[in-house]
PDB file of C-alpha atoms in Angstrom:
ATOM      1  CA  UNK H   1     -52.119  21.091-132.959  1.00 49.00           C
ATOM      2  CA  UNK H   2     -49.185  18.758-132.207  1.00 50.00           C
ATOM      3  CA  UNK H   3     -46.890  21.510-133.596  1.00 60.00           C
ATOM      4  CA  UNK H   4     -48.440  23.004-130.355  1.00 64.00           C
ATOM      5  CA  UNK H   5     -47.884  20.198-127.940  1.00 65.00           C
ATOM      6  CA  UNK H   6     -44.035  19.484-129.118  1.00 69.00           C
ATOM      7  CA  UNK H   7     -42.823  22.355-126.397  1.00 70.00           C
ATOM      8  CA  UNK H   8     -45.396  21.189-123.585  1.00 68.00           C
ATOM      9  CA  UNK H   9     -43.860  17.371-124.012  1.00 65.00           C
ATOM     10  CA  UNK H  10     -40.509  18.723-124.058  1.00 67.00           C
ATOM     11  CA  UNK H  11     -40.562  20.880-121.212  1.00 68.00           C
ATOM     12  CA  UNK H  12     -42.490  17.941-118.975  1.00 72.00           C
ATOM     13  CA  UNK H  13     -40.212  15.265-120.440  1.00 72.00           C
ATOM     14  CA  UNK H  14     -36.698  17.761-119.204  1.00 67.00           C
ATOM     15  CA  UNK H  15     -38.537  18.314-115.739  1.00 74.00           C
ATOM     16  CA  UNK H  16     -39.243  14.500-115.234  1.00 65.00           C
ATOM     17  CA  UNK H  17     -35.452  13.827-116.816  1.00 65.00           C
ATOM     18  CA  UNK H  18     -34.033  16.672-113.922  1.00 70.00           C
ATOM     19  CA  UNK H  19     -36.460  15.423-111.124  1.00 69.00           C
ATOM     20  CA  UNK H  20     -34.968  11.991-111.395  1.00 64.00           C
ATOM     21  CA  UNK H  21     -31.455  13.365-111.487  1.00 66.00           C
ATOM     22  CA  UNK H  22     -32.242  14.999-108.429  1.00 69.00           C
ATOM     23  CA  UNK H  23     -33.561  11.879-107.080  1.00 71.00           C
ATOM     24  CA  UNK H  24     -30.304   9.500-108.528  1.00 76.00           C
ATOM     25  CA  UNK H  25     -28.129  11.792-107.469  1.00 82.00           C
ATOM     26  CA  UNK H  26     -26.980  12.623-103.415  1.00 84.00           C
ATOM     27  CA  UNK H  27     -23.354  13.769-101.948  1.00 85.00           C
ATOM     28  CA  UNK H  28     -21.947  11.896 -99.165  1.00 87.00           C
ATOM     29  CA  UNK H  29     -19.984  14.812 -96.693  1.00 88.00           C
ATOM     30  CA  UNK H  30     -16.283  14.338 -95.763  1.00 88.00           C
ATOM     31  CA  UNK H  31     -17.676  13.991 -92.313  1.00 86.00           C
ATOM     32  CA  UNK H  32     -20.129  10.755 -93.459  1.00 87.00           C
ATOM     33  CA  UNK H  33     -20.243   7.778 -94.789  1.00 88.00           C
ATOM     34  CA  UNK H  34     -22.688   5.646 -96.840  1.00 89.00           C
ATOM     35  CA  UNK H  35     -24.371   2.699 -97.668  1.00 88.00           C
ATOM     36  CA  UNK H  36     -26.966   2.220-100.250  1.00 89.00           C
ATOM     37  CA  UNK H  37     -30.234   0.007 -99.534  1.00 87.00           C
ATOM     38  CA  UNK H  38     -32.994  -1.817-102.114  1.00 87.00           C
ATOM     39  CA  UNK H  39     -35.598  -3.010-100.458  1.00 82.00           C
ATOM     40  CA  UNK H  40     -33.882  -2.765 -96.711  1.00 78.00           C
ATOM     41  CA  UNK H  41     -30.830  -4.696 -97.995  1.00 82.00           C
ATOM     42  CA  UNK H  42     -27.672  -2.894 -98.699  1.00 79.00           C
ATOM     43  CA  UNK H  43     -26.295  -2.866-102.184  1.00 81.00           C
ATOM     44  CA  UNK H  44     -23.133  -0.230-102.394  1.00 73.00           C
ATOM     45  CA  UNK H  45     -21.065   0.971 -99.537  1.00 63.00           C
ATOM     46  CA  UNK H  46     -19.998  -2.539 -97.933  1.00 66.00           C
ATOM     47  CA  UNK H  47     -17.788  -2.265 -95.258  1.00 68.00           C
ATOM     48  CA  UNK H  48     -16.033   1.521 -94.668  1.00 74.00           C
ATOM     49  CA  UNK H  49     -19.151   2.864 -96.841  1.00 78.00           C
ATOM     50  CA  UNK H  50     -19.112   5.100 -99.625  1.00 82.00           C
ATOM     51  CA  UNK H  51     -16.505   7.898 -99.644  1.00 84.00           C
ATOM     52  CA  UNK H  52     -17.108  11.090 -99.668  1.00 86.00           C
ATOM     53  CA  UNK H  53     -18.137  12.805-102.781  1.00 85.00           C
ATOM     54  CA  UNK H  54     -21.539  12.713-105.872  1.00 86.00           C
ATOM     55  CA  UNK H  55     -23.244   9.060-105.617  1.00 83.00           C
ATOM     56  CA  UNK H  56     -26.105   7.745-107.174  1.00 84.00           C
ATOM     57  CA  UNK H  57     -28.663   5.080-106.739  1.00 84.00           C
ATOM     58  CA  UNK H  58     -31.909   4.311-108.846  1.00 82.00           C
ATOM     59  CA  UNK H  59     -34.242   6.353-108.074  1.00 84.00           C
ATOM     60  CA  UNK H  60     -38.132   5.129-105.771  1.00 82.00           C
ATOM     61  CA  UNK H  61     -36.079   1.813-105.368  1.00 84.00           C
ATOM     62  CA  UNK H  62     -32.798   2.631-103.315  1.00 84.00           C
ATOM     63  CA  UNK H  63     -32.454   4.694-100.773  1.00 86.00           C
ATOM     64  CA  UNK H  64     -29.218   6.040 -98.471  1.00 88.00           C
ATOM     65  CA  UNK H  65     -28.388   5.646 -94.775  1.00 88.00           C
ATOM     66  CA  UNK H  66     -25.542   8.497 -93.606  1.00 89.00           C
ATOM     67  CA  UNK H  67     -23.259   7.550 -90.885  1.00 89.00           C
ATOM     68  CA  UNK H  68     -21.446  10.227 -89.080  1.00 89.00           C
ATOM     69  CA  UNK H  69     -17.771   9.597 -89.373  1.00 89.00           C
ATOM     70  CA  UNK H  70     -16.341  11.649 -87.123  1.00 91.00           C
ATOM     71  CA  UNK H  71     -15.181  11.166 -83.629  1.00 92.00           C
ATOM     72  CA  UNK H  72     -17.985  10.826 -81.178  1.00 92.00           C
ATOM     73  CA  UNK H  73     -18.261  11.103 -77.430  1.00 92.00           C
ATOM     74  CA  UNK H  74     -20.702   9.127 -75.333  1.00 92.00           C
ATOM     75  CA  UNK H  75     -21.022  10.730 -71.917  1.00 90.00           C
ATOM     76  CA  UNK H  76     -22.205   7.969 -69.684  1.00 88.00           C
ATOM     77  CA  UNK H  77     -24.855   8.159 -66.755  1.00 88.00           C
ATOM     78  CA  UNK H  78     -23.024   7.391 -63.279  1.00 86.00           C
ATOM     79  CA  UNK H  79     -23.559   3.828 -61.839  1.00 88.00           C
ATOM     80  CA  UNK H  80     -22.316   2.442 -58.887  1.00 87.00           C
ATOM     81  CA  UNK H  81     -19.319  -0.568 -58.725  1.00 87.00           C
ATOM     82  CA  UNK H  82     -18.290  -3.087 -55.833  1.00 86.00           C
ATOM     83  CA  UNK H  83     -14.742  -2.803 -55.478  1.00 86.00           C
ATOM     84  CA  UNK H  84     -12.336  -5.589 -54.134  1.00 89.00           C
ATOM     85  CA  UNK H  85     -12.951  -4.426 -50.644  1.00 85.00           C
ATOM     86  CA  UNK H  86     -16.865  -4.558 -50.541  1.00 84.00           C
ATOM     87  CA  UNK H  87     -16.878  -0.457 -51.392  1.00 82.00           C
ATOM     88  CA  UNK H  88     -19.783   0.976 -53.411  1.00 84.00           C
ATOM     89  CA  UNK H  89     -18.401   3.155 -55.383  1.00 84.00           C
ATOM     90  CA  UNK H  90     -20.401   5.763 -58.038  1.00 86.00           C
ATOM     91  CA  UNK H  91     -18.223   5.883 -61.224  1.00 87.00           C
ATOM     92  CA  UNK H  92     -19.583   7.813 -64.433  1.00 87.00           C
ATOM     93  CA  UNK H  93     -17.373   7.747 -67.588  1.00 88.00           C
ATOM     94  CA  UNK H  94     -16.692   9.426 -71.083  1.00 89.00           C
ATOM     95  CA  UNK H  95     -16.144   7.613 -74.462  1.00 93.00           C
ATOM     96  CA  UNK H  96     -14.577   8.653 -77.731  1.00 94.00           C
ATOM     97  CA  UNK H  97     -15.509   6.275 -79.974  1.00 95.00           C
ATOM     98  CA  UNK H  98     -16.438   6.379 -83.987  1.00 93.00           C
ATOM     99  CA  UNK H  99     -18.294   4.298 -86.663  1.00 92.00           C
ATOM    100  CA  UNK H 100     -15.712   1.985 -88.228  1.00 91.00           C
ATOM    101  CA  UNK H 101     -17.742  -0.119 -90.088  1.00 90.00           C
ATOM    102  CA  UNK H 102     -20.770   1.633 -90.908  1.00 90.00           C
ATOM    103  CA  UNK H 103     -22.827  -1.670 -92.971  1.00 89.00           C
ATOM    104  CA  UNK H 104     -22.005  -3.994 -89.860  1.00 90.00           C
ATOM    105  CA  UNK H 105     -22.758  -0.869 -87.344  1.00 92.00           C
ATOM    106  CA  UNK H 106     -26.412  -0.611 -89.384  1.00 90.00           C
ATOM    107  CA  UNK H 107     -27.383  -4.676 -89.203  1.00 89.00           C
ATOM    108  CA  UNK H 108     -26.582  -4.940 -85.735  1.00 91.00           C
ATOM    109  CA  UNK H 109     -27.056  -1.778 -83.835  1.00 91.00           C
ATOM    110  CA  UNK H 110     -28.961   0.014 -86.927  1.00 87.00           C
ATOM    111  CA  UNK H 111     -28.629   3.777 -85.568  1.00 90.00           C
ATOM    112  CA  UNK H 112     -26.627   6.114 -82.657  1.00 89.00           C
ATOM    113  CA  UNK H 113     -28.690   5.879 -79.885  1.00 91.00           C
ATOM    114  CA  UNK H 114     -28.682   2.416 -80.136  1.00 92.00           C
ATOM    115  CA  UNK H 115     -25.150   2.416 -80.710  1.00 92.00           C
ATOM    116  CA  UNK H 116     -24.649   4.370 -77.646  1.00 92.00           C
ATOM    117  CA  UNK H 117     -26.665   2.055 -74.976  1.00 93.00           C
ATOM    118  CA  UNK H 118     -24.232  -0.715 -76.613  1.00 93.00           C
ATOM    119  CA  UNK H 119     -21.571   0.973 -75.357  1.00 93.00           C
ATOM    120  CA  UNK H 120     -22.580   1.697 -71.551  1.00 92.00           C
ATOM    121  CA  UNK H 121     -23.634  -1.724 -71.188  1.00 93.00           C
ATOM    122  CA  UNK H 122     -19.968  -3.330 -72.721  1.00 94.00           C
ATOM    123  CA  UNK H 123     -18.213  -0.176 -70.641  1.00 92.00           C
ATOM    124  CA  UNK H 124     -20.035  -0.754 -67.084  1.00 92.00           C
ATOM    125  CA  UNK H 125     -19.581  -4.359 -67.444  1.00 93.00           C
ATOM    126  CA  UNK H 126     -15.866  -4.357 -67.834  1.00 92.00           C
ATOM    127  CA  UNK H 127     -15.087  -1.467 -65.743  1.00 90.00           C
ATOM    128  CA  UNK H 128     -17.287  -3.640 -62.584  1.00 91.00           C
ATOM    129  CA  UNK H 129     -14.824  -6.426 -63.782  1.00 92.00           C
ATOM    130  CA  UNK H 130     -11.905  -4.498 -63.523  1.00 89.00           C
ATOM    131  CA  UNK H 131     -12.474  -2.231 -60.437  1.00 87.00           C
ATOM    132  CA  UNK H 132     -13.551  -5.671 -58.767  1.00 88.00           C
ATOM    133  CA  UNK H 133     -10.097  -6.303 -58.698  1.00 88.00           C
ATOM    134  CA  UNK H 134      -8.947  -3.383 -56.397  1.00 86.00           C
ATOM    135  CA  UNK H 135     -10.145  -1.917 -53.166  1.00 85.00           C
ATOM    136  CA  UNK H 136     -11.377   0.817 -52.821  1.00 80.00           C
ATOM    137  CA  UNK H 137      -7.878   3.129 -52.368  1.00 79.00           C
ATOM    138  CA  UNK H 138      -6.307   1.727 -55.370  1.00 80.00           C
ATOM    139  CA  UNK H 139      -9.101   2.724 -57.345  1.00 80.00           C
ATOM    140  CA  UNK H 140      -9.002   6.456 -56.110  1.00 75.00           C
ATOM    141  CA  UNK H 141      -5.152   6.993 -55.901  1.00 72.00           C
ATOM    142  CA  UNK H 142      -3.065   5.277 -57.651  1.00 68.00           C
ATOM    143  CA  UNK H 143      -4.496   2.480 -60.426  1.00 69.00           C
ATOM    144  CA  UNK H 144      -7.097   4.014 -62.568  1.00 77.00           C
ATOM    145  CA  UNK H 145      -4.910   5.041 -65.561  1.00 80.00           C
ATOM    146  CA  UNK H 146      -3.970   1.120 -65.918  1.00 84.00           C
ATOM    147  CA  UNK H 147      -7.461   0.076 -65.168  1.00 85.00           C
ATOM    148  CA  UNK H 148      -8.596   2.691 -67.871  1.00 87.00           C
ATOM    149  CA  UNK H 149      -6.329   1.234 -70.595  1.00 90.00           C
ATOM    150  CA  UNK H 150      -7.246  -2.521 -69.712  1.00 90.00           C
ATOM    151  CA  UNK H 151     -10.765  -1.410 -70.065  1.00 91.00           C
ATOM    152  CA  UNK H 152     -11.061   0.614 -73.441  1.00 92.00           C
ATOM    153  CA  UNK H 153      -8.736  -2.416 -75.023  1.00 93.00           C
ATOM    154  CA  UNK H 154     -11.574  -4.685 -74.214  1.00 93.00           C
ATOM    155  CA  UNK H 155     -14.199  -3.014 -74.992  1.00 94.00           C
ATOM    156  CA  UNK H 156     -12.276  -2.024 -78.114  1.00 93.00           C
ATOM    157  CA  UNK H 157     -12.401  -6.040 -78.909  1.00 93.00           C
ATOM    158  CA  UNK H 158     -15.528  -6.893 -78.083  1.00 93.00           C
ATOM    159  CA  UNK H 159     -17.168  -3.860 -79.876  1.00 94.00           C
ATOM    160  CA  UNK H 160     -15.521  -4.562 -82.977  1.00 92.00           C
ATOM    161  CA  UNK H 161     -18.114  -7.184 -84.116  1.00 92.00           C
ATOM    162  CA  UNK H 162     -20.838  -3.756 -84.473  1.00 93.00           C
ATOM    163  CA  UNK H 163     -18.126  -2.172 -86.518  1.00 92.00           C
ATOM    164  CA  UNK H 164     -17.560   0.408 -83.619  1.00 93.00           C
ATOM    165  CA  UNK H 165     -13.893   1.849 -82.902  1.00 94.00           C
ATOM    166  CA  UNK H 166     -13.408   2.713 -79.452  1.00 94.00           C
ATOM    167  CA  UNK H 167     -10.518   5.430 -79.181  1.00 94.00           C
ATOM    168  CA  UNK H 168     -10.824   6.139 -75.233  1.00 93.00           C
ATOM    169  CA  UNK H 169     -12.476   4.903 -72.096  1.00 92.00           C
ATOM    170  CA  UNK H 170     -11.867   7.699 -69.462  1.00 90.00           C
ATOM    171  CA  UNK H 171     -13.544   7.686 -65.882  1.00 86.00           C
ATOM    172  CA  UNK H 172     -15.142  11.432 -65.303  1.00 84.00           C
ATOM    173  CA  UNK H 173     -15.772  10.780 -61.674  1.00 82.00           C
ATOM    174  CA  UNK H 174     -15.370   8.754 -58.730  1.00 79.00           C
ATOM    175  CA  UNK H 175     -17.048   8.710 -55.382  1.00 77.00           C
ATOM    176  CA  UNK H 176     -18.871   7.517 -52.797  1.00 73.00           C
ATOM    177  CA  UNK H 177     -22.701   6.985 -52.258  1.00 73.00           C
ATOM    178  CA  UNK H 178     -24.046   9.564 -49.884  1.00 70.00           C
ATOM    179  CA  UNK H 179     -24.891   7.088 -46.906  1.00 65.00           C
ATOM    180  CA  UNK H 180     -21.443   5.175 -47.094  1.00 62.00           C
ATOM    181  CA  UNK H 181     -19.560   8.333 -47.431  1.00 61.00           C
ATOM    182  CA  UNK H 182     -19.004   9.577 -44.002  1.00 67.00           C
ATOM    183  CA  UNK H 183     -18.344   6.025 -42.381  1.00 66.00           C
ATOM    184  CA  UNK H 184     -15.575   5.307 -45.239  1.00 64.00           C
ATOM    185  CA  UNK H 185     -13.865   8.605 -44.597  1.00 68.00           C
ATOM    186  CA  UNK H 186     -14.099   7.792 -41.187  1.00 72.00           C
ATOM    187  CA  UNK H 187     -12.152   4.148 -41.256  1.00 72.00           C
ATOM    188  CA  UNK H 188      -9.752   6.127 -44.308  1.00 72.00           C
ATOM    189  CA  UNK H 189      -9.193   8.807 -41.950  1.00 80.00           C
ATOM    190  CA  UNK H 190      -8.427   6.089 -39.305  1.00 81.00           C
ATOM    191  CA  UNK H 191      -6.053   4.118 -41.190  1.00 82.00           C
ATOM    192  CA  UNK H 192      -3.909   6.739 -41.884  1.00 83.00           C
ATOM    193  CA  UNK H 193      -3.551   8.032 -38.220  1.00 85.00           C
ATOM    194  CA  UNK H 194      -2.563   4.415 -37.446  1.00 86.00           C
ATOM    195  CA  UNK H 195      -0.030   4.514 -40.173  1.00 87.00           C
ATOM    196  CA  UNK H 196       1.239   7.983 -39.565  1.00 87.00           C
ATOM    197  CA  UNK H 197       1.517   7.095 -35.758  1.00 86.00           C
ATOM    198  CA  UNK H 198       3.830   3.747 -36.733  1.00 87.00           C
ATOM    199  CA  UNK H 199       5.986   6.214 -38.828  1.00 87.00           C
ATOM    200  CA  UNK H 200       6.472   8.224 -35.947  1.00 88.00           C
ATOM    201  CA  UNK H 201       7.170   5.154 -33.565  1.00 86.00           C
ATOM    202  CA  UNK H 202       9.381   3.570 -36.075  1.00 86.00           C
ATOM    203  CA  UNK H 203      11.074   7.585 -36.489  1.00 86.00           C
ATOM    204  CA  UNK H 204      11.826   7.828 -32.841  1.00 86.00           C
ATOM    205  CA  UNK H 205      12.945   4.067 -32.564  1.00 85.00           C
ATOM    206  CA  UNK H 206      15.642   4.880 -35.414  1.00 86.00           C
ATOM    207  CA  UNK H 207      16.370   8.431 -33.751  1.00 84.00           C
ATOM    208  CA  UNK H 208      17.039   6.203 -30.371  1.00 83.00           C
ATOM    209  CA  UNK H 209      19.414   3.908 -32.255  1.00 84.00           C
ATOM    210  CA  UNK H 210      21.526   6.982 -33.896  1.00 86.00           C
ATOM    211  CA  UNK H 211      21.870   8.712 -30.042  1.00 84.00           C
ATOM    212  CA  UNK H 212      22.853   5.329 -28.626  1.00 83.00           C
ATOM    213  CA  UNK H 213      25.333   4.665 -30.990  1.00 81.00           C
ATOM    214  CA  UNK H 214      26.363   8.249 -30.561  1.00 83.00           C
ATOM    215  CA  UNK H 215      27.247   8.096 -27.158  1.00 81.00           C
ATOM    216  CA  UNK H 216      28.837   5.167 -27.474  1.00 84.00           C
ATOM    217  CA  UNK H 217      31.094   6.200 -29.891  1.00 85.00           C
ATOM    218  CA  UNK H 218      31.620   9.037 -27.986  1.00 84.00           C
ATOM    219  CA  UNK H 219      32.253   7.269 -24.975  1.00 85.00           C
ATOM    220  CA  UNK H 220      34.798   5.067 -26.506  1.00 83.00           C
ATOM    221  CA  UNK H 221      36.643   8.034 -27.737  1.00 85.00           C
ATOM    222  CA  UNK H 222      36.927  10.058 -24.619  1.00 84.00           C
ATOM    223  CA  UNK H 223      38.341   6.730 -23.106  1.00 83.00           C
ATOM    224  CA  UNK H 224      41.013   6.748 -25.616  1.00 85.00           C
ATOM    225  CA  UNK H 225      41.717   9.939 -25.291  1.00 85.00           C
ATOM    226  CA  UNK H 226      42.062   9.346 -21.449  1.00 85.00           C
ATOM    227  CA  UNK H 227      44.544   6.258 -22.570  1.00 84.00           C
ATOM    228  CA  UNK H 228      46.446   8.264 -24.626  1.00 86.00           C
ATOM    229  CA  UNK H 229      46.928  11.350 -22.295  1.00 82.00           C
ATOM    230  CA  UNK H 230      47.422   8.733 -19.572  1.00 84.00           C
ATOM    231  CA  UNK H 231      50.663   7.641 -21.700  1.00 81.00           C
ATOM    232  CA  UNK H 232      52.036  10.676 -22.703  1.00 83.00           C
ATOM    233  CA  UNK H 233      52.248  11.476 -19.027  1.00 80.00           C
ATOM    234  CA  UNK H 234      53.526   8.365 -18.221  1.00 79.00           C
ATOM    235  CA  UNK H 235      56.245   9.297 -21.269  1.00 78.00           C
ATOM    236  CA  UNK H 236      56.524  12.961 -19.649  1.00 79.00           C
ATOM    237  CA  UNK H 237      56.722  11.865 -16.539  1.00 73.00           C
ATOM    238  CA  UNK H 238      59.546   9.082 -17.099  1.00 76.00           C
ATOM    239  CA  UNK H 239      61.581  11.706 -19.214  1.00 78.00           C
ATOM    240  CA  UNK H 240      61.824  13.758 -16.358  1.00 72.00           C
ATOM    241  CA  UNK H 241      62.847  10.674 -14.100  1.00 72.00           C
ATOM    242  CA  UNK H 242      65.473  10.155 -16.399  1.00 73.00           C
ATOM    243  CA  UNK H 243      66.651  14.049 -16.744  1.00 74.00           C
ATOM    244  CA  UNK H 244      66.888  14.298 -13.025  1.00 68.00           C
ATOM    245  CA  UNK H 245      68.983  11.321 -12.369  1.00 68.00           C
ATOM    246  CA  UNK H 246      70.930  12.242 -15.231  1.00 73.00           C
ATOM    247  CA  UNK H 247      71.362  15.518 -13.309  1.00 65.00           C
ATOM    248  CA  UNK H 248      71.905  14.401  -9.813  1.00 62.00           C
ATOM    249  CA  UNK H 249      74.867  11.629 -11.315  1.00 67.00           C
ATOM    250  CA  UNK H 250      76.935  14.500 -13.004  1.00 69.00           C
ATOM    251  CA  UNK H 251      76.406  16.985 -10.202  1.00 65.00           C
ATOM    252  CA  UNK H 252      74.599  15.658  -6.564  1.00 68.00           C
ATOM    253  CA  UNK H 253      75.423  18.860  -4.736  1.00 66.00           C
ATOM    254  CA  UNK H 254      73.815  20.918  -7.229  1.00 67.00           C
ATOM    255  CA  UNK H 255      70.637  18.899  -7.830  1.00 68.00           C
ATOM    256  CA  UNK H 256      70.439  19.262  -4.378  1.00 68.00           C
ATOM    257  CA  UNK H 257      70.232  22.498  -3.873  1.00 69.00           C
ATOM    258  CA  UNK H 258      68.191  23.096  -6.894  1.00 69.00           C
ATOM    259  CA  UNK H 259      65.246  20.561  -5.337  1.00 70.00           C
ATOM    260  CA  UNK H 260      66.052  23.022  -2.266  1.00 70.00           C
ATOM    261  CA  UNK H 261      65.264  25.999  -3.985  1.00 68.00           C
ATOM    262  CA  UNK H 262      62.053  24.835  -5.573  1.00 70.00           C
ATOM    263  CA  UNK H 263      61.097  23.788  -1.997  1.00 67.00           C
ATOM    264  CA  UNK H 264      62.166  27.076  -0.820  1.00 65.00           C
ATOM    265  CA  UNK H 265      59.828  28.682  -3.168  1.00 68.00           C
ATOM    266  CA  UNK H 266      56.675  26.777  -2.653  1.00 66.00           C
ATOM    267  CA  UNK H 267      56.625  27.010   0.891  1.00 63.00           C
ATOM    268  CA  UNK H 268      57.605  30.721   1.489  1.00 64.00           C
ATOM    269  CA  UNK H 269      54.955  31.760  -1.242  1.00 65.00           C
ATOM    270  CA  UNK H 270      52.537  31.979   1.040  1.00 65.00           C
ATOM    271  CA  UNK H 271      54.250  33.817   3.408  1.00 64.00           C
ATOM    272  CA  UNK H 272      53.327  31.013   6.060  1.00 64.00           C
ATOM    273  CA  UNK H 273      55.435  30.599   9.079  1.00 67.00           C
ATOM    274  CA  UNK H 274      57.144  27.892   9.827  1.00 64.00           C
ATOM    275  CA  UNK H 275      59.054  26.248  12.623  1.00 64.00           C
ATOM    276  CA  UNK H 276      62.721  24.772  12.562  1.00 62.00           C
ATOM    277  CA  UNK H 277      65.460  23.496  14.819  1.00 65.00           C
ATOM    278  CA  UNK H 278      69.053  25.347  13.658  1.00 64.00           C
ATOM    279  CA  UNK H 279      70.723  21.951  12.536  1.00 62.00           C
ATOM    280  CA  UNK H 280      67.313  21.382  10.195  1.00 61.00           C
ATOM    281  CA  UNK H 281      68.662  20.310   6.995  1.00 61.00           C
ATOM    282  CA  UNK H 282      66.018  21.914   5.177  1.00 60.00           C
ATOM    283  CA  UNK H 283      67.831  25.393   6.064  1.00 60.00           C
ATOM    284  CA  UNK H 284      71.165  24.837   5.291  1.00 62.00           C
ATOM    285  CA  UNK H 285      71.698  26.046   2.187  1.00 61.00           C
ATOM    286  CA  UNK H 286      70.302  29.213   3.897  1.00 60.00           C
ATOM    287  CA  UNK H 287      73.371  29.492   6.096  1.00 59.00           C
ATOM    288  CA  UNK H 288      76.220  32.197   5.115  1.00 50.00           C
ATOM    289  CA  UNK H 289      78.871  30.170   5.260  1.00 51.00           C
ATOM    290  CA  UNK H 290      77.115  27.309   3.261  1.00 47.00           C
ATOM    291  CA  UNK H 291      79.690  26.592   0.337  1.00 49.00           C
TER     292      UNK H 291
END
């Protein structure tokens, strides 16, 4: 009879020995980490959990808690922000973030979705301090990228203590709420006429100052070159002094009657008549028996 039995016990006792294997036993993915619990209080996997790879625990007594260890992303809801210059402005944001510690992320935050509403209150309250600190055009055009860093290094800090690691704070969107938006764009739209009119007051201002001192550089030049022609006339005019008297002390008669024949010519060009007694002098070098 027991002969009987032996194979029965056998076979039961190898089942119970393999179901409690199975129940030691568990893997931990090389995307997860661990952390073993008895009785709700952890045991194994203290601080960057158990590492990938075949675990066990006692069986009915322990029991796991997988983390995912990869790199998460928390898209945010949209909320609005007061900037520096009284502007509501609707801002929603992206996170990459991933469980660092994964004991300290289980006692205080215990799974993701808690994890994640964490997160959008730490992000929205930094991001209203630091927007608070710009108007409303800084925010949209040129200091975002610095406000971004500022923000994902303190929320970086202060979400350290829930053994989160937060890679990237990034703002999706920014923009206006719906009954602010058309009276904004209207003063924006505003300010840059006014601006874009003073750079065309201040362009024709400068373009004044370049004619003015144009003309009166040109103005100064055409009186020097008046000057200067004025004395190279006087110079011309005083060589030919000097040639001529040269000329008339070496030879009067001659100089004479060349200043005659240069007369001669510019008043017979014409061919306009003229009157003249016979002892004129102006004709005598006309006469046939002039020497």
């Amino acid at each position: 009879m027991m002969d009987r039995k032996a194979p029965l016990v056998v076979a039961l006792t190898v089942l119970v020995g393999l179901f409690l294997v199975l129940q030691a036993a568990f893997v931990v993915d090389q995307t997860e980490r661990a952390i073993v619990l008895q009785l709700g209080k952890p045991v194994s996997g203290m601080d960057e959990g158990l590492e990938p790879g075949l675990h066990f625990k006692i069986p009915f007594v322990q029991n796991v808690v997988f983390f995912d260890h990869r790199l998460l992303e928390y898209d945010a809801p949209a909320a609005e922000i007061l900037t520096l210059d009284k502007k509501n402005l609707v801002v929603d944001n992206f996170t990459r973030w991933r469980i660092k510690n994964p004991l300290l992320f289980y006692e205080t935050l215990n799974n993701i979705d808690s994890g994640q509403a964490r997160l959008n209150d730490i992000i929205y309250a930094e991001l209203r301090v630091a927007l608070g600190r710009f108007t409303l055009t800084e925010v949209v055009a040129s200091e975002r990228s610095g406000i971004m860093e500022e923000v994902t290094a303190r929320t970086h800090e202060l979400l350290k203590d829930y053994g989160i690691e937060v890679i990237d704070v990034r703002i999706k969107r920014t923009d206006l709420p719906p009954e602010n938006r058309q009276a904004i764009f209207g003063r924006m739209r505003a300010e840059r006429e006014r601006q874009a009119k003073q750079y065309r007051s201040e362009g024709r201002e400068e373009a004044a100052k370049i004619t003015t001192g144009a003309d009166r550089e040109r103005t100064v030049l055409l009186a020097e070159a008046r000057r200067k022609a004025q004395e190279l006339k006087g110079d011309g005019d005083a060589n030919a002094t000097e040639i001529f008297a040269k000329a008339l002390s070496q030879d009067p008669e001659f100089y004479a009657f060349q200043k005659s024949l240069e007369a001669y010519r510019e008043g017979f060009r014409d061919k306009t008549e003229f009157v003249f007694t016979p002892d004129n002098q102006f004709l005598r070098y006309l006469e046939k028996d002039t020497p």
